[in-house]
Coordinates of N, CA, C and O in Angstrom, one line a residue:
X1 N 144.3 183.3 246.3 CA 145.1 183.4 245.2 C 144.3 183.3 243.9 O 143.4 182.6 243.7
X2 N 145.0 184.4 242.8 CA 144.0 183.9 241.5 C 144.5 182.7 241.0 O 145.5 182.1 241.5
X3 N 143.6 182.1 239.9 CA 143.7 181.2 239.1 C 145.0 181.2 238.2 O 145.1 180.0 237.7
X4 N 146.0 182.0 237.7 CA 147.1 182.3 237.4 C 148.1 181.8 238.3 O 149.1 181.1 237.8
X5 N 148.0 182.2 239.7 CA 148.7 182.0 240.6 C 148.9 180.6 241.4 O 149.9 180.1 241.9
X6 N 147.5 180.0 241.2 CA 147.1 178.7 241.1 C 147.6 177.3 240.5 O 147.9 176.2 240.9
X7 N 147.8 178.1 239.1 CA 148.0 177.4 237.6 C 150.1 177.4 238.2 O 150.8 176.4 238.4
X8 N 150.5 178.9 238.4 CA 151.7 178.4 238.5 C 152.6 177.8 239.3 O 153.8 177.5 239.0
X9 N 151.7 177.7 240.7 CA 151.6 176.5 241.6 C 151.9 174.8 241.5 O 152.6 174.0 242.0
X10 N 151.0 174.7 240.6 CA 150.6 173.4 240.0 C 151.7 173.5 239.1 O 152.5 172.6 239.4
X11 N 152.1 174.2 238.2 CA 153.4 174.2 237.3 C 154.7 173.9 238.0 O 155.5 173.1 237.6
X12 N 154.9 174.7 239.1 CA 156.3 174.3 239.6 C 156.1 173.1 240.5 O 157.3 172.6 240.6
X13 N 155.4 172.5 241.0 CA 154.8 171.6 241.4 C 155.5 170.4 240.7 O 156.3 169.6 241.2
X14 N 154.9 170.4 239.6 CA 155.2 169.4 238.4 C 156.6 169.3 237.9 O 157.2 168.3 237.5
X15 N 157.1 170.6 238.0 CA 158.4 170.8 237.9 C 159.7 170.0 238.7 O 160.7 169.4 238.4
X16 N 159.2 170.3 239.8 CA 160.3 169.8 241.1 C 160.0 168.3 241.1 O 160.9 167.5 241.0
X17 N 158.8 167.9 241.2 CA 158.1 166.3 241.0 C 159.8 165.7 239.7 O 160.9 165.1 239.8
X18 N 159.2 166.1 238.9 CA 160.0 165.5 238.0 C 161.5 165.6 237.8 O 162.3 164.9 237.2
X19 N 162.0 167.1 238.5 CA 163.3 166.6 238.5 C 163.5 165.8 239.9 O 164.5 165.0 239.9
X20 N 162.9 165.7 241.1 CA 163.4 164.6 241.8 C 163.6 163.1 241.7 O 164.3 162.2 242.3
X21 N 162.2 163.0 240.4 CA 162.0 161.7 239.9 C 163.4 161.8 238.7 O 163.3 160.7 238.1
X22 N 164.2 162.4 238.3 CA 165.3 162.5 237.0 C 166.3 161.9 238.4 O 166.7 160.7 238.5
X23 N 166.6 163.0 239.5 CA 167.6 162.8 240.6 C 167.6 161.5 240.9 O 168.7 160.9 241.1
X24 N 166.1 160.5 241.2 CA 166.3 159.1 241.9 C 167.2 158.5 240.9 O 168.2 158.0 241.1
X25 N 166.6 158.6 239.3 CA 166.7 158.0 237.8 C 168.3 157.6 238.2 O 168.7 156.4 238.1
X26 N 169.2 158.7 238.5 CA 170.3 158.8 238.0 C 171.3 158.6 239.3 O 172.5 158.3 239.3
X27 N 170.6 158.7 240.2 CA 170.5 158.3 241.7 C 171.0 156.5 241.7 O 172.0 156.0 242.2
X28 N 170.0 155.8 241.1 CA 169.7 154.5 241.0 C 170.7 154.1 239.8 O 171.3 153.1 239.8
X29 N 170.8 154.9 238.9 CA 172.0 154.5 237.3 C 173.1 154.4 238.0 O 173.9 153.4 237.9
X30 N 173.4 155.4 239.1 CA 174.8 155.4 239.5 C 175.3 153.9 240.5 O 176.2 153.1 240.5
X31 N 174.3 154.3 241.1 CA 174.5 152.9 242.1 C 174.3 151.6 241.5 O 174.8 150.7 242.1
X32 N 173.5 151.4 240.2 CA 174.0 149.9 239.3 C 175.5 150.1 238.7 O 176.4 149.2 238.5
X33 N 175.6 150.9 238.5 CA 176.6 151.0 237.3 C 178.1 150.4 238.3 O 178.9 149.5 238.1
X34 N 177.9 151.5 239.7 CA 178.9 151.0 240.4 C 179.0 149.6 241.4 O 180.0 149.3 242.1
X35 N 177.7 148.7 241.4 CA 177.7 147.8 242.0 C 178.0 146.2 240.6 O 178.2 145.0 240.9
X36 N 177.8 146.7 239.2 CA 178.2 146.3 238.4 C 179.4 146.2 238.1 O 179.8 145.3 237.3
X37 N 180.1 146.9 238.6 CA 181.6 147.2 238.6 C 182.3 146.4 239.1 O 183.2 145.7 238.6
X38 N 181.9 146.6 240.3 CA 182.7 146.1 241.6 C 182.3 144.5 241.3 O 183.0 143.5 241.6
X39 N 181.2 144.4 240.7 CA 181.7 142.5 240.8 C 182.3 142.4 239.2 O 182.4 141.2 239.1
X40 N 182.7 142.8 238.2 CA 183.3 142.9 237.3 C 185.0 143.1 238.0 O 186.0 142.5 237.5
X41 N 185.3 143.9 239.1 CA 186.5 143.6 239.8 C 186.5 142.6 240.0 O 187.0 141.9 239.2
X42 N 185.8 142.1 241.2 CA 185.9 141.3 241.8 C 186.1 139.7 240.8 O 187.0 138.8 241.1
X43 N 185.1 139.6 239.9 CA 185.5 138.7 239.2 C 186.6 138.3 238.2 O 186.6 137.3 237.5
X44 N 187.7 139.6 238.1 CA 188.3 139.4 237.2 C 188.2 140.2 235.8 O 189.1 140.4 235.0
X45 N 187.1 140.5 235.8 CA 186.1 140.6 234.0 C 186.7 142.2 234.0 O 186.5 142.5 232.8
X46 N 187.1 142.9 234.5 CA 187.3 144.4 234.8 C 188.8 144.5 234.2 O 189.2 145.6 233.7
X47 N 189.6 143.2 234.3 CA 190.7 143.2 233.5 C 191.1 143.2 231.9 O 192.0 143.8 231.2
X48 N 189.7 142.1 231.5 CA 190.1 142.3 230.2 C 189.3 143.9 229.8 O 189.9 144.6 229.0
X49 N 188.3 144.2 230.3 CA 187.7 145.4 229.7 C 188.7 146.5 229.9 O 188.9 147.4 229.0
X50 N 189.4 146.3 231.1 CA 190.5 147.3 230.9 C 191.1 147.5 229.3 O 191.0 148.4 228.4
X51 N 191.7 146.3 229.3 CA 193.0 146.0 227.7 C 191.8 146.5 226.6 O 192.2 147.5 226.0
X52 N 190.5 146.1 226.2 CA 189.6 146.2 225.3 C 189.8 147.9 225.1 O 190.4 148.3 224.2
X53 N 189.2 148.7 226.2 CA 188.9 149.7 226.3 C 190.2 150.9 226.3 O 190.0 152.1 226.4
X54 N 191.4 150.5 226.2 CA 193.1 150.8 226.1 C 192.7 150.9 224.5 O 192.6 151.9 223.8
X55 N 192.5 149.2 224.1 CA 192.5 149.2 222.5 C 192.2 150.7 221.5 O 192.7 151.6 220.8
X56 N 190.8 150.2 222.1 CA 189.9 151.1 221.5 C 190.2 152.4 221.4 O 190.2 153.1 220.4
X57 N 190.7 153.0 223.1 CA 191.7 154.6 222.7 C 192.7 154.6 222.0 O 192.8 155.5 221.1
X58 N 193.5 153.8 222.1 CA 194.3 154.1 221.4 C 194.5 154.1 219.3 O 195.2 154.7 218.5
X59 N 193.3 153.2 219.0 CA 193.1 153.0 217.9 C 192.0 153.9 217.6 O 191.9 154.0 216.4
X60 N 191.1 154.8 218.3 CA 190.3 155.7 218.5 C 189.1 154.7 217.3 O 188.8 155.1 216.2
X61 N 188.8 153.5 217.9 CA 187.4 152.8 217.6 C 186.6 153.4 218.3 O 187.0 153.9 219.4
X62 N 185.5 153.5 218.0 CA 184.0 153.2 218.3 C 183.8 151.9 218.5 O 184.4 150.9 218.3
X63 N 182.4 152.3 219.2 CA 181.7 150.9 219.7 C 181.5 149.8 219.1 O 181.7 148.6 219.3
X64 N 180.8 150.6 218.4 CA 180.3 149.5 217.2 C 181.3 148.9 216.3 O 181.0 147.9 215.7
X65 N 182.7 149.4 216.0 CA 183.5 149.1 215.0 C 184.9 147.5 216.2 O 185.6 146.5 215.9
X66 N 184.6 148.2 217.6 CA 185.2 147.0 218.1 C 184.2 145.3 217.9 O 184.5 144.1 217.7
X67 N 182.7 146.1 218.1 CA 181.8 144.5 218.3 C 181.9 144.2 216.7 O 181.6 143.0 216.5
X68 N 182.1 144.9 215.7 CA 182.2 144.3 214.2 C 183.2 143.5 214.7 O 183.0 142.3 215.0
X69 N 184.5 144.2 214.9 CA 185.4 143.5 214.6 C 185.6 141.9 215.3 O 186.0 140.8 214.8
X70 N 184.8 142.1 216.9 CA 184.6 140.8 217.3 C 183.6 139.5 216.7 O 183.7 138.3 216.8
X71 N 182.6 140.5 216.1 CA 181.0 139.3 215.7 C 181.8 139.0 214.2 O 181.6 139.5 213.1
X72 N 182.9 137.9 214.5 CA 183.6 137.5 212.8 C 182.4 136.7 212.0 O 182.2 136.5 210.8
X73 N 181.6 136.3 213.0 CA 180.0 135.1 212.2 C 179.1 136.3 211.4 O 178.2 136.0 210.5
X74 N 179.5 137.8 211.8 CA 178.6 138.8 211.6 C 177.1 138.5 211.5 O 176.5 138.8 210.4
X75 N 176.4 137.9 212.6 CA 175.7 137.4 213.2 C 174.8 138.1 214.2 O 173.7 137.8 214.6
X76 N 175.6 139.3 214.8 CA 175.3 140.3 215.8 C 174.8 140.1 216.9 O 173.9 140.8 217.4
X77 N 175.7 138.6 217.3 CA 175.7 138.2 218.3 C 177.1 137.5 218.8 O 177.5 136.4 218.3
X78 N 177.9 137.9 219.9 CA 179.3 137.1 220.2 C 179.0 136.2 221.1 O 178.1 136.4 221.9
X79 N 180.1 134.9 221.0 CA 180.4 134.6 222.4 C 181.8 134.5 223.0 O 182.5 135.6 223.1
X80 N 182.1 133.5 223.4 CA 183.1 133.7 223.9 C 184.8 133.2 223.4 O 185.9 133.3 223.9
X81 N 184.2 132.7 222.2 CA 185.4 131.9 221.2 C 185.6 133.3 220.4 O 186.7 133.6 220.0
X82 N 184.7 133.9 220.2 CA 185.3 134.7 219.2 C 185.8 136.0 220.0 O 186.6 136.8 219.6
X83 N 185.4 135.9 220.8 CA 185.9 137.3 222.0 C 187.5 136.7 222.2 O 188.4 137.5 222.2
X84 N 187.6 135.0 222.4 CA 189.1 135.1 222.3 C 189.9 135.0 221.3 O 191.1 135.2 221.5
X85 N 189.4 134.7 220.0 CA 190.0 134.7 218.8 C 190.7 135.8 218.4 O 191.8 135.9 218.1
X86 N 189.4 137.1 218.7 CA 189.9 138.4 218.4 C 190.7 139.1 219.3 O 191.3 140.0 218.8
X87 N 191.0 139.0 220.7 CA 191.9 139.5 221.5 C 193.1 138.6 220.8 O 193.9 139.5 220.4
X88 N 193.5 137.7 220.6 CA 194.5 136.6 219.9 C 195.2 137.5 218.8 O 196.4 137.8 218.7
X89 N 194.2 138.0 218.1 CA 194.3 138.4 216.9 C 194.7 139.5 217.4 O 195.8 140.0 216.9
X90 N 194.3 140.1 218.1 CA 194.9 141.9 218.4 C 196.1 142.0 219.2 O 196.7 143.0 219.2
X91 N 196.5 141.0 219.9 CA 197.5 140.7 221.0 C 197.1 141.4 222.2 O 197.9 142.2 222.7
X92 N 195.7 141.0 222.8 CA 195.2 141.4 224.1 C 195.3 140.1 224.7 O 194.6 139.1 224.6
X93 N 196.4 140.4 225.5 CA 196.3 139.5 226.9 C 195.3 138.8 227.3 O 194.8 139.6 228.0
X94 N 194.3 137.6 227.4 CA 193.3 137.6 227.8 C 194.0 135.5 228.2 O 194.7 135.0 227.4
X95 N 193.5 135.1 229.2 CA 193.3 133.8 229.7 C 191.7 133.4 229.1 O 190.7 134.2 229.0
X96 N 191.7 131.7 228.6 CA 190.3 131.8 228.3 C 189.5 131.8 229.7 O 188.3 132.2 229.8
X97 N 190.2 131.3 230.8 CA 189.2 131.6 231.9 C 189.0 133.3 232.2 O 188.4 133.4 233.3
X98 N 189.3 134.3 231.6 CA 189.2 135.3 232.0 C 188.4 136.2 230.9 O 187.7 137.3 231.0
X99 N 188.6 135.6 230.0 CA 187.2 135.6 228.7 C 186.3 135.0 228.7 O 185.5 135.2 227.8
X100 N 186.1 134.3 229.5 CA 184.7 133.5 230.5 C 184.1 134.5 231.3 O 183.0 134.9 231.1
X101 N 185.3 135.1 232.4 CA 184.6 135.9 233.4 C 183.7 137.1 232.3 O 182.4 137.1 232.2
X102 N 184.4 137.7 231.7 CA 184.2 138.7 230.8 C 182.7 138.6 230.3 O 181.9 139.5 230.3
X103 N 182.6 137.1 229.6 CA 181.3 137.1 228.8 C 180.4 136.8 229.9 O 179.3 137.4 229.8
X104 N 180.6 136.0 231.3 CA 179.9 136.0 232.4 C 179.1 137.5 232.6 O 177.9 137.7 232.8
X105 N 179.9 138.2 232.4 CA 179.6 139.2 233.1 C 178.8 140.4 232.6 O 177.9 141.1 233.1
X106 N 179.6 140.4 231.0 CA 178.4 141.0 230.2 C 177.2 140.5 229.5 O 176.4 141.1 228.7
X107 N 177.2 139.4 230.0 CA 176.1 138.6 229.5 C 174.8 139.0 230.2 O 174.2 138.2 231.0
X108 N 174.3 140.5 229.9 CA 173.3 140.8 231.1 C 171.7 139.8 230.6 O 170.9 139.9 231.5
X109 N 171.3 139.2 229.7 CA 170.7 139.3 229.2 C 170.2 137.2 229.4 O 169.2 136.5 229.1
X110 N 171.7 137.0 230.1 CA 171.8 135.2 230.4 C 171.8 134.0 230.0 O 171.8 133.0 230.7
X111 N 171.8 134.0 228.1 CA 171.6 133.8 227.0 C 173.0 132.9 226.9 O 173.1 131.9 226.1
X112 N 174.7 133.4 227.9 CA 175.7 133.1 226.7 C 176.1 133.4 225.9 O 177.1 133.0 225.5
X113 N 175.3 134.4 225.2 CA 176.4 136.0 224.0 C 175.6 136.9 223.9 O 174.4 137.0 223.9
X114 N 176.6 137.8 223.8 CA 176.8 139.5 224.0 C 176.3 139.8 222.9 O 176.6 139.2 221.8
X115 N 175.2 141.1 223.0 CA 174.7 141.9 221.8 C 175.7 142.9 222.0 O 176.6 143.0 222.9
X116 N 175.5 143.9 220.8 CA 176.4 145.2 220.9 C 175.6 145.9 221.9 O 176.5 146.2 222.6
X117 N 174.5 146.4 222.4 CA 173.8 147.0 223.4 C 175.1 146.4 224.8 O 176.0 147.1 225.2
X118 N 174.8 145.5 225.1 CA 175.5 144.6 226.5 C 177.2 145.1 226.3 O 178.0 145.4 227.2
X119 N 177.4 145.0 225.1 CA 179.0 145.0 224.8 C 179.6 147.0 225.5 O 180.5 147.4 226.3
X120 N 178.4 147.8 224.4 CA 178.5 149.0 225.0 C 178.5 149.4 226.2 O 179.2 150.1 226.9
X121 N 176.9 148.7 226.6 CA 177.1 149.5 228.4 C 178.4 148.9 229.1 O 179.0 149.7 229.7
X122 N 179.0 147.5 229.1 CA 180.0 147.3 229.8 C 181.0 148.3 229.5 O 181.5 148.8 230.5
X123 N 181.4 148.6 228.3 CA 182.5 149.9 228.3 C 181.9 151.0 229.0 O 182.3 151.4 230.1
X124 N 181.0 151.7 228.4 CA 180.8 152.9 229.2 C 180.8 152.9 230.7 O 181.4 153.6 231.5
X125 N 179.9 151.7 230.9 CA 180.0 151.7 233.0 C 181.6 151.6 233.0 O 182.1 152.2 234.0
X126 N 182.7 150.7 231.9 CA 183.6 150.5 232.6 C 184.2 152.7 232.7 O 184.7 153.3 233.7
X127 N 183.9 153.4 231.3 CA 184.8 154.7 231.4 C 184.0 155.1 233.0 O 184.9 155.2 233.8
X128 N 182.8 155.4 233.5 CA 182.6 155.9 234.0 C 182.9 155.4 235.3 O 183.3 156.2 236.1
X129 N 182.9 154.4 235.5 CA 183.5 154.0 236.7 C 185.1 154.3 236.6 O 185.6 154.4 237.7
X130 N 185.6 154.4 235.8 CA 187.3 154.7 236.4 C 187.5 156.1 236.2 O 188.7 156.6 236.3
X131 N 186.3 157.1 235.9 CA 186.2 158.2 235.9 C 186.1 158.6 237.5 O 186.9 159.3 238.0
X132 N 184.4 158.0 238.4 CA 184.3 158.0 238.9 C 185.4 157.7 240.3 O 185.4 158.4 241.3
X133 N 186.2 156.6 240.1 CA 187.2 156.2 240.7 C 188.3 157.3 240.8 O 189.0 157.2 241.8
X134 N 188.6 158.1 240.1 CA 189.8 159.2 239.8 C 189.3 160.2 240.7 O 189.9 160.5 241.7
X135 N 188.1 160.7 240.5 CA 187.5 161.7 241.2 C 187.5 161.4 242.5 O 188.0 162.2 243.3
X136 N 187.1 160.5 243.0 CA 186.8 159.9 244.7 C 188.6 160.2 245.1 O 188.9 160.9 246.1
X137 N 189.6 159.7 244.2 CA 190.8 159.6 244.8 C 191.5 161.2 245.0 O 192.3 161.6 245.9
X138 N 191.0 162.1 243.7 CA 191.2 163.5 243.8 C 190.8 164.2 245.2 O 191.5 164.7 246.1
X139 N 189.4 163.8 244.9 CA 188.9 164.3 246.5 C 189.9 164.4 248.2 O 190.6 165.1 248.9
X140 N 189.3 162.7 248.0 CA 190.3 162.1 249.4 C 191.4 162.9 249.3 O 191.5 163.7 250.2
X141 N 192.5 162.9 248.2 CA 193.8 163.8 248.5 C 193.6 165.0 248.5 O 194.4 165.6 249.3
X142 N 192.8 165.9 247.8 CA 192.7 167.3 248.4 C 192.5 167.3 250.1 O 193.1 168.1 250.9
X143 N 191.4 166.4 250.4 CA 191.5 166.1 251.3 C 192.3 165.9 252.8 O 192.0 166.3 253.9
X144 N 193.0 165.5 252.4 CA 194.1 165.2 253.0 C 195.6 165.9 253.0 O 196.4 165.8 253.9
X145 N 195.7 166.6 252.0 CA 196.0 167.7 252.3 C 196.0 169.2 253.0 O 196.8 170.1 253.3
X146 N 194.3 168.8 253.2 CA 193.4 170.1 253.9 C 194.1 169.9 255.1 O 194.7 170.9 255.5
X147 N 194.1 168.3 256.1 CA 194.4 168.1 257.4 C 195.8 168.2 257.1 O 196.3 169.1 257.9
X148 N 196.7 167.8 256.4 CA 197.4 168.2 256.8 C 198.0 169.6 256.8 O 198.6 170.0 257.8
X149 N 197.8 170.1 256.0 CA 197.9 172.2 256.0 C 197.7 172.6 257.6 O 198.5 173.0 258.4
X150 N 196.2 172.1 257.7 CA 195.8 172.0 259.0 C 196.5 172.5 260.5 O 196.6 173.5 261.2
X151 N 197.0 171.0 260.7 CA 198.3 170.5 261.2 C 199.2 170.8 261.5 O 199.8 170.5 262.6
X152 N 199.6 171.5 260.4 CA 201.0 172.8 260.3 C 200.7 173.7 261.2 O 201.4 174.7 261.3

């Protein structure tokens, strides 16, 4: 082979290398995002994010304009008093033991209060996970449909 042929060897080479290293990337995002989840069910904490993340569509906030509205110390840092001050204040359902789970939970960082970084990814894993969740259930019932058509 010439040196050309060589060169574009080595190019696609490099090519495929790194999209399988993008594929694990996102491979591995998915499976945190959803094992993050599930103990945010499990603990409860998936409730209040629910109501938070309702808010915010419906008031069509941004990210940053919900963690303003929570960091009242504007401090750019919350914990867990003002996380229930401001559900209080907005009339979001929240128990303070379930504004515990909450800060438990977004608390990736172990500290006891939430930056806006921690505050965001908990919403987005929470959209994408009930994104995720819709699609799996689409599936299954196409699914299930198929057998039964089937069947007939």
């Amino acid at each position: 082979p010439s040196f050309e042929a060589l060169e574009s060897l080595k190019i696609r080479e490099r090519k495929l290398a790194h999209r399988k290293k993008q594929e694990e990337e996102r491979r591995r995002s998915y499976n945190d995002m959803m094992t993050r989840m599930a103990h945010a069910e499990q603990s409860g904490a998936a409730l209040v994010l629910e109501r938070l993340e309702r808010f915010m569509r419906s008031r069509q906030f941004r990210m940053i304009d919900l963690f303003r509205l929570v960091d009242t110390s504007g401090d750019g840092i919350v914990d867990s008093s003002e996380i229930q001050a401001v559900l209080k204040m907005l009339e979001i359902p929240a128990s303070a033991a379930e504004v515990q789970k909450l800060v438990d939970y977004l608390d990736t960082s172990g500290d006891g209060e939430i930056d806006h970084q921690e505050l965001e990814d908990a919403i987005r894993y929470f959209r994408r996970y009930r994104w995720e969740k819709k699609m799996a259930e689409g599936v299954a019932f196409l699914i299930r449909m198929k057998k039964e058509a089937a069947n007939d």
